Amino acid sequence: MTDPHNKSADLDEDEVLEPQRPRRKGIYALPNSITLCALFCGFYAVVMAMHGRFETACIAIFCAAVLDALDGRVARMTNSQSAFGEQMDSLSDMVSFGAAPALIVYMWGLKDLGRWGWIAAFVYIACAALRLARFNVNIGVVDKRFFQGLPSPAAAALVISLIWMVNEAGFREVSRIDGLAWTTFAVTMFAGLSMVTNAPFYSFKVFGGRRSVPFVVLVAIALGIAMISLYPERAIFGLFCIYGLSGYAVYLYKKAKGRPVSVIATSTDEPDERGLHH
């Protein structure tokens, strides 16, 4: 007589003996597709620079920056974050904001400086790799309001916007312009070394969102967009120069006020930072 309390007795013998198959781990298509598009933009920028089309290369890098800002937000909005996506994003950033800008700026304005030119390009790409590696290991303990060092998309934008601005002004032969090659050297070194500093650069992650702002702020944003549209290359270069210096200004200001300057778990009033101060 079959035991009524034995549920397995009612199952088919094949069903009981068949081992349970492990669940397949899939890859989220939407955010990773955006990351691949950003990677393509970085690759395309290098190809265009090899053919002397530096303005197109600059635009491709800026497109990569926009896509890089979108993939993480799309992943959070669709609840499709994954460890694979994080690693894919870092590798894409290394190409689009590390290798590509270094190669482009070298071909555009550093190659005539000889060894100093490739040293500057190497310093930039090495600092980009170090910055991305540090970001990955500190992602859980950094104050969400600040970046530790200049973010790689901003560093790339600083270098690339210089190329775009000079090309838009009609200067094609960099070596024939007194001081321009060394100015490019200085900007490249500054952008590279700024990525590995401990200066706090505002992340804008807590700007806007659910927090209300005065109406005048929207008016100022509209006026700023209108001004940028008049001379986009100059405005973008100026904005990223200001942002590139802002981290050092914040660092010196906090030092003068006797406040902590490290961005490692410095926030106590943000929900994302709870548990990081024990």
mmCIF file of C-alpha atoms in Angstrom:
data_model
loop_
_atom_site.group_PDB
_atom_site.id
_atom_site.type_symbol
_atom_site.label_atom_id
_atom_site.label_comp_id
_atom_site.label_asym_id
_atom_site.label_seq_id
_atom_site.Cartn_x
_atom_site.Cartn_y
_atom_site.Cartn_z
ATOM 1 C CA MET A 1 0.000 0.000 0.000
ATOM 2 C CA THR A 2 1.318 3.385 -0.950
ATOM 3 C CA ASP A 3 2.026 5.788 1.872
ATOM 4 C CA PRO A 4 -0.241 8.860 1.331
ATOM 5 C CA HIS A 5 2.297 11.041 3.069
ATOM 6 C CA ASN A 6 5.066 10.023 0.660
ATOM 7 C CA LYS A 7 4.665 12.546 -2.180
ATOM 8 C CA SER A 8 7.606 11.181 -4.131
ATOM 9 C CA ALA A 9 5.812 7.870 -4.556
ATOM 10 C CA ASP A 10 3.268 9.542 -6.839
ATOM 11 C CA LEU A 11 6.003 10.854 -9.160
ATOM 12 C CA ASP A 12 7.103 9.036 -12.232
ATOM 13 C CA GLU A 13 10.330 7.100 -11.736
ATOM 14 C CA ASP A 14 12.081 8.996 -14.573
ATOM 15 C CA GLU A 15 11.152 12.331 -13.040
ATOM 16 C CA VAL A 16 12.598 11.307 -9.692
ATOM 17 C CA LEU A 17 15.863 10.035 -11.096
ATOM 18 C CA GLU A 18 16.416 12.867 -13.631
ATOM 19 C CA PRO A 19 18.972 15.349 -12.200
ATOM 20 C CA GLN A 20 17.983 18.991 -12.021
ATOM 21 C CA ARG A 21 19.642 21.049 -14.731
ATOM 22 C CA PRO A 22 21.539 24.152 -13.601
ATOM 23 C CA ARG A 23 19.935 27.449 -14.530
ATOM 24 C CA ARG A 24 21.610 29.237 -17.398
ATOM 25 C CA LYS A 25 23.086 32.608 -16.632
ATOM 26 C CA GLY A 26 22.132 35.034 -19.361
ATOM 27 C CA ILE A 27 23.572 38.387 -20.384
ATOM 28 C CA TYR A 28 21.363 41.455 -20.404
ATOM 29 C CA ALA A 29 21.172 42.674 -23.975
ATOM 30 C CA LEU A 30 20.113 46.318 -23.646
ATOM 31 C CA PRO A 31 22.807 47.841 -21.361
ATOM 32 C CA ASN A 32 25.566 45.712 -22.869
ATOM 33 C CA SER A 33 24.500 46.719 -26.375
ATOM 34 C CA ILE A 34 24.903 50.360 -25.369
ATOM 35 C CA THR A 35 28.346 49.542 -23.975
ATOM 36 C CA LEU A 36 29.298 47.864 -27.250
ATOM 37 C CA CYS A 37 28.179 50.968 -29.138
ATOM 38 C CA ALA A 38 30.453 53.074 -26.922
ATOM 39 C CA LEU A 39 33.289 50.642 -27.622
ATOM 40 C CA PHE A 40 32.658 50.952 -31.347
ATOM 41 C CA CYS A 41 32.793 54.746 -31.090
ATOM 42 C CA GLY A 42 36.235 54.521 -29.490
ATOM 43 C CA PHE A 43 37.466 52.151 -32.190
ATOM 44 C CA TYR A 44 35.931 54.292 -34.928
ATOM 45 C CA ALA A 45 37.654 57.387 -33.510
ATOM 46 C CA VAL A 46 41.058 55.717 -33.836
ATOM 47 C CA VAL A 47 40.318 54.665 -37.425
ATOM 48 C CA MET A 48 39.264 58.203 -38.347
ATOM 49 C CA ALA A 49 42.410 59.651 -36.754
ATOM 50 C CA MET A 50 44.547 57.249 -38.788
ATOM 51 C CA HIS A 51 43.012 58.778 -41.902
ATOM 52 C CA GLY A 52 43.572 62.336 -40.671
ATOM 53 C CA ARG A 53 39.896 63.013 -39.941
ATOM 54 C CA PHE A 54 40.450 64.334 -36.436
ATOM 55 C CA GLU A 55 37.188 66.276 -36.129
ATOM 56 C CA THR A 56 35.208 63.098 -36.809
ATOM 57 C CA ALA A 57 37.407 61.268 -34.296
ATOM 58 C CA CYS A 58 36.644 63.899 -31.653
ATOM 59 C CA ILE A 59 32.899 63.650 -32.234
ATOM 60 C CA ALA A 60 33.112 59.850 -31.943
ATOM 61 C CA ILE A 61 34.788 60.133 -28.520
ATOM 62 C CA PHE A 62 32.058 62.491 -27.312
ATOM 63 C CA CYS A 63 29.434 60.026 -28.574
ATOM 64 C CA ALA A 64 31.192 57.312 -26.576
ATOM 65 C CA ALA A 65 30.993 59.515 -23.472
ATOM 66 C CA VAL A 66 27.237 59.991 -23.929
ATOM 67 C CA LEU A 67 26.707 56.252 -24.390
ATOM 68 C CA ASP A 68 28.897 55.520 -21.359
ATOM 69 C CA ALA A 69 26.664 57.757 -19.262
ATOM 70 C CA LEU A 70 23.569 55.951 -20.539
ATOM 71 C CA ASP A 71 24.466 52.283 -20.107
ATOM 72 C CA GLY A 72 24.683 52.369 -16.328
ATOM 73 C CA ARG A 73 21.479 54.352 -15.970
ATOM 74 C CA VAL A 74 19.636 52.026 -18.341
ATOM 75 C CA ALA A 75 20.882 49.027 -16.356
ATOM 76 C CA ARG A 76 19.591 50.529 -13.106
ATOM 77 C CA MET A 77 16.265 51.572 -14.627
ATOM 78 C CA THR A 78 15.654 48.085 -16.057
ATOM 79 C CA ASN A 79 17.126 46.299 -13.019
ATOM 80 C CA SER A 80 19.636 44.551 -15.269
ATOM 81 C CA GLN A 81 22.905 45.222 -13.445
ATOM 82 C CA SER A 82 25.426 42.408 -13.553
ATOM 83 C CA ALA A 83 29.084 41.729 -12.787
ATOM 84 C CA PHE A 84 29.596 41.005 -16.480
ATOM 85 C CA GLY A 85 28.200 44.426 -17.384
ATOM 86 C CA GLU A 86 30.510 46.157 -14.913
ATOM 87 C CA GLN A 87 33.581 44.480 -16.361
ATOM 88 C CA MET A 88 32.430 45.116 -19.912
ATOM 89 C CA ASP A 89 31.929 48.794 -19.102
ATOM 90 C CA SER A 90 35.447 49.099 -17.670
ATOM 91 C CA LEU A 91 37.022 47.462 -20.719
ATOM 92 C CA SER A 92 35.033 49.740 -23.014
ATOM 93 C CA ASP A 93 36.126 52.793 -21.025
ATOM 94 C CA MET A 94 39.753 51.720 -21.304
ATOM 95 C CA VAL A 95 39.476 51.707 -25.085
ATOM 96 C CA SER A 96 37.259 54.767 -25.590
ATOM 97 C CA PHE A 97 38.728 57.045 -22.901
ATOM 98 C CA GLY A 98 42.189 55.568 -22.448
ATOM 99 C CA ALA A 99 43.733 54.083 -25.572
ATOM 100 C CA ALA A 100 41.761 56.051 -28.180
ATOM 101 C CA PRO A 101 42.450 59.596 -26.841
ATOM 102 C CA ALA A 102 46.132 58.735 -26.284
ATOM 103 C CA LEU A 103 46.563 57.512 -29.854
ATOM 104 C CA ILE A 104 44.550 60.381 -31.334
ATOM 105 C CA VAL A 105 46.438 63.115 -29.502
ATOM 106 C CA TYR A 106 49.762 61.470 -30.341
ATOM 107 C CA MET A 107 48.965 61.335 -34.060
ATOM 108 C CA TRP A 108 47.574 64.866 -33.995
ATOM 109 C CA GLY A 109 50.058 66.899 -32.001
ATOM 110 C CA LEU A 110 52.650 64.861 -30.090
ATOM 111 C CA LYS A 111 54.497 62.780 -32.663
ATOM 112 C CA ASP A 112 56.730 65.698 -33.688
ATOM 113 C CA LEU A 113 58.037 65.961 -30.110
ATOM 114 C CA GLY A 114 59.894 62.692 -30.437
ATOM 115 C CA ARG A 115 60.242 60.696 -27.240
ATOM 116 C CA TRP A 116 58.479 63.395 -25.208
ATOM 117 C CA GLY A 117 55.418 62.929 -27.362
ATOM 118 C CA TRP A 118 55.034 59.204 -26.830
ATOM 119 C CA ILE A 119 55.939 59.584 -23.148
ATOM 120 C CA ALA A 120 53.003 61.959 -22.681
ATOM 121 C CA ALA A 121 50.685 59.606 -24.568
ATOM 122 C CA PHE A 122 51.866 56.629 -22.499
ATOM 123 C CA VAL A 123 51.475 58.501 -19.219
ATOM 124 C CA TYR A 124 47.897 59.300 -20.197
ATOM 125 C CA ILE A 125 46.966 55.719 -21.127
ATOM 126 C CA ALA A 126 48.735 54.275 -18.073
ATOM 127 C CA CYS A 127 46.942 56.677 -15.735
ATOM 128 C CA ALA A 128 43.626 55.807 -17.379
ATOM 129 C CA ALA A 129 44.247 52.118 -16.655
ATOM 130 C CA LEU A 130 45.255 52.848 -13.059
ATOM 131 C CA ARG A 131 42.255 55.098 -12.539
ATOM 132 C CA LEU A 132 39.791 52.483 -13.831
ATOM 133 C CA ALA A 133 41.397 49.733 -11.733
ATOM 134 C CA ARG A 134 41.218 51.890 -8.595
ATOM 135 C CA PHE A 135 37.618 52.790 -9.352
ATOM 136 C CA ASN A 136 36.658 49.112 -9.599
ATOM 137 C CA VAL A 137 38.199 48.157 -6.262
ATOM 138 C CA ASN A 138 36.904 51.235 -4.408
ATOM 139 C CA ILE A 139 33.405 51.262 -5.888
ATOM 140 C CA GLY A 140 31.783 50.190 -2.616
ATOM 141 C CA VAL A 141 33.548 52.597 -0.264
ATOM 142 C CA VAL A 142 33.720 55.897 -2.163
ATOM 143 C CA ASP A 143 31.480 58.835 -1.399
ATOM 144 C CA LYS A 144 28.882 58.810 -4.185
ATOM 145 C CA ARG A 145 28.963 62.604 -4.413
ATOM 146 C CA PHE A 146 32.571 62.698 -5.628
ATOM 147 C CA PHE A 147 34.969 60.905 -7.934
ATOM 148 C CA GLN A 148 38.418 60.019 -6.618
ATOM 149 C CA GLY A 149 40.478 61.734 -9.290
ATOM 150 C CA LEU A 150 39.358 63.090 -12.641
ATOM 151 C CA PRO A 151 36.996 60.578 -14.295
ATOM 152 C CA SER A 152 38.343 59.085 -17.510
ATOM 153 C CA PRO A 153 35.519 60.420 -19.759
ATOM 154 C CA ALA A 154 36.241 63.960 -18.520
ATOM 155 C CA ALA A 155 39.988 63.502 -19.045
ATOM 156 C CA ALA A 156 39.347 62.278 -22.588
ATOM 157 C CA ALA A 157 36.975 65.184 -23.232
ATOM 158 C CA LEU A 158 39.606 67.670 -22.051
ATOM 159 C CA VAL A 159 42.217 66.343 -24.486
ATOM 160 C CA ILE A 160 39.828 65.779 -27.363
ATOM 161 C CA SER A 161 38.112 69.159 -27.055
ATOM 162 C CA LEU A 162 41.521 70.846 -27.409
ATOM 163 C CA ILE A 163 42.029 69.026 -30.715
ATOM 164 C CA TRP A 164 38.508 69.900 -31.850
ATOM 165 C CA MET A 165 38.905 73.570 -30.935
ATOM 166 C CA VAL A 166 42.239 73.993 -32.728
ATOM 167 C CA ASN A 167 41.022 72.161 -35.826
ATOM 168 C CA GLU A 168 37.842 74.216 -35.918
ATOM 169 C CA ALA A 169 39.971 77.371 -35.804
ATOM 170 C CA GLY A 170 41.620 76.261 -39.035
ATOM 171 C CA PHE A 171 45.036 75.219 -37.710
ATOM 172 C CA ARG A 172 45.970 71.914 -39.324
ATOM 173 C CA GLU A 173 49.763 71.733 -39.028
ATOM 174 C CA VAL A 174 50.382 71.623 -35.288
ATOM 175 C CA SER A 175 54.179 71.507 -35.603
ATOM 176 C CA ARG A 176 54.197 74.835 -37.471
ATOM 177 C CA ILE A 177 52.465 76.719 -34.651
ATOM 178 C CA ASP A 178 54.856 77.903 -31.969
ATOM 179 C CA GLY A 179 54.161 76.327 -28.604
ATOM 180 C CA LEU A 180 51.048 74.375 -29.638
ATOM 181 C CA ALA A 181 52.728 70.980 -29.513
ATOM 182 C CA TRP A 182 54.051 71.675 -26.020
ATOM 183 C CA THR A 183 50.646 73.009 -24.974
ATOM 184 C CA THR A 184 49.195 69.700 -26.141
ATOM 185 C CA PHE A 185 51.903 67.919 -24.142
ATOM 186 C CA ALA A 186 50.967 69.877 -21.006
ATOM 187 C CA VAL A 187 47.219 69.284 -21.391
ATOM 188 C CA THR A 188 47.754 65.560 -22.011
ATOM 189 C CA MET A 189 49.990 65.213 -18.955
ATOM 190 C CA PHE A 190 47.582 67.223 -16.800
ATOM 191 C CA ALA A 191 44.599 65.124 -17.877
ATOM 192 C CA GLY A 192 46.482 61.875 -17.316
ATOM 193 C CA LEU A 193 47.947 62.691 -13.918
ATOM 194 C CA SER A 194 44.669 64.207 -12.711
ATOM 195 C CA MET A 195 43.030 60.798 -13.133
ATOM 196 C CA VAL A 196 45.257 59.261 -10.437
ATOM 197 C CA THR A 197 45.157 62.076 -7.893
ATOM 198 C CA ASN A 198 43.051 61.947 -4.737
ATOM 199 C CA ALA A 199 41.388 65.277 -5.493
ATOM 200 C CA PRO A 200 37.577 65.076 -5.155
ATOM 201 C CA PHE A 201 35.723 65.840 -8.393
ATOM 202 C CA TYR A 202 31.967 66.326 -8.096
ATOM 203 C CA SER A 203 30.105 63.394 -9.656
ATOM 204 C CA PHE A 204 26.699 65.084 -10.240
ATOM 205 C CA LYS A 205 25.063 61.809 -9.177
ATOM 206 C CA VAL A 206 22.969 63.575 -6.556
ATOM 207 C CA PHE A 207 22.209 66.632 -8.679
ATOM 208 C CA GLY A 208 18.602 67.082 -9.736
ATOM 209 C CA GLY A 209 16.728 63.801 -9.687
ATOM 210 C CA ARG A 210 14.004 63.984 -7.060
ATOM 211 C CA ARG A 211 15.360 67.187 -5.560
ATOM 212 C CA SER A 212 13.618 70.358 -6.601
ATOM 213 C CA VAL A 213 15.561 73.347 -7.908
ATOM 214 C CA PRO A 214 14.567 76.991 -8.313
ATOM 215 C CA PHE A 215 13.068 78.006 -11.653
ATOM 216 C CA VAL A 216 16.016 80.316 -12.307
ATOM 217 C CA VAL A 217 18.281 77.259 -12.498
ATOM 218 C CA LEU A 218 16.364 75.989 -15.535
ATOM 219 C CA VAL A 219 16.614 79.429 -17.124
ATOM 220 C CA ALA A 220 20.373 79.427 -16.541
ATOM 221 C CA ILE A 221 20.656 75.961 -18.092
ATOM 222 C CA ALA A 222 18.729 77.115 -21.163
ATOM 223 C CA LEU A 223 20.997 80.149 -21.546
ATOM 224 C CA GLY A 224 24.058 77.955 -21.124
ATOM 225 C CA ILE A 225 22.888 75.611 -23.886
ATOM 226 C CA ALA A 226 22.303 78.596 -26.166
ATOM 227 C CA MET A 227 25.797 79.945 -25.499
ATOM 228 C CA ILE A 228 27.382 76.558 -26.094
ATOM 229 C CA SER A 229 25.609 76.234 -29.438
ATOM 230 C CA LEU A 230 27.343 79.407 -30.695
ATOM 231 C CA TYR A 231 30.899 78.106 -30.226
ATOM 232 C CA PRO A 232 30.527 74.477 -29.092
ATOM 233 C CA GLU A 233 34.188 73.495 -29.359
ATOM 234 C CA ARG A 234 35.411 76.493 -27.342
ATOM 235 C CA ALA A 235 32.635 76.195 -24.779
ATOM 236 C CA ILE A 236 33.217 72.470 -24.258
ATOM 237 C CA PHE A 237 36.966 72.947 -23.865
ATOM 238 C CA GLY A 238 36.389 75.781 -21.385
ATOM 239 C CA LEU A 239 33.863 73.758 -19.377
ATOM 240 C CA PHE A 240 36.165 70.768 -19.057
ATOM 241 C CA CYS A 241 39.091 73.012 -18.140
ATOM 242 C CA ILE A 242 36.972 74.410 -15.309
ATOM 243 C CA TYR A 243 35.904 70.932 -14.249
ATOM 244 C CA GLY A 244 39.500 69.694 -14.448
ATOM 245 C CA LEU A 245 40.558 72.435 -12.025
ATOM 246 C CA SER A 246 37.492 72.151 -9.775
ATOM 247 C CA GLY A 247 38.762 69.059 -7.971
ATOM 248 C CA TYR A 248 41.935 70.831 -6.883
ATOM 249 C CA ALA A 249 39.897 73.863 -5.818
ATOM 250 C CA VAL A 250 37.663 71.652 -3.651
ATOM 251 C CA TYR A 251 40.748 69.917 -2.251
ATOM 252 C CA LEU A 252 42.404 73.219 -1.273
ATOM 253 C CA TYR A 253 39.140 74.600 0.129
ATOM 254 C CA LYS A 254 38.645 71.556 2.386
ATOM 255 C CA LYS A 255 42.255 71.700 3.443
ATOM 256 C CA ALA A 256 41.904 75.357 4.392
ATOM 257 C CA LYS A 257 38.731 74.616 6.385
ATOM 258 C CA GLY A 258 40.290 71.628 8.131
ATOM 259 C CA ARG A 259 37.774 69.211 6.625
ATOM 260 C CA PRO A 260 38.523 65.649 5.467
ATOM 261 C CA VAL A 261 39.683 65.663 1.850
ATOM 262 C CA SER A 262 39.502 61.917 1.202
ATOM 263 C CA VAL A 263 36.474 60.678 -0.740
ATOM 264 C CA ILE A 264 36.693 57.238 0.865
ATOM 265 C CA ALA A 265 33.543 56.949 2.954
ATOM 266 C CA THR A 266 33.378 60.617 3.906
ATOM 267 C CA SER A 267 29.610 61.052 3.617
ATOM 268 C CA THR A 268 27.425 60.306 6.642
ATOM 269 C CA ASP A 269 24.117 61.697 5.409
ATOM 270 C CA GLU A 270 23.706 59.748 2.160
ATOM 271 C CA PRO A 271 21.818 56.416 2.220
ATOM 272 C CA ASP A 272 24.367 54.819 -0.104
ATOM 273 C CA GLU A 273 27.136 55.523 2.410
ATOM 274 C CA ARG A 274 25.558 53.813 5.431
ATOM 275 C CA GLY A 275 27.716 51.082 6.881
ATOM 276 C CA LEU A 276 30.954 52.426 5.425
ATOM 277 C CA HIS A 277 32.108 54.243 8.536
ATOM 278 C CA HIS A 278 32.505 51.369 10.985
#
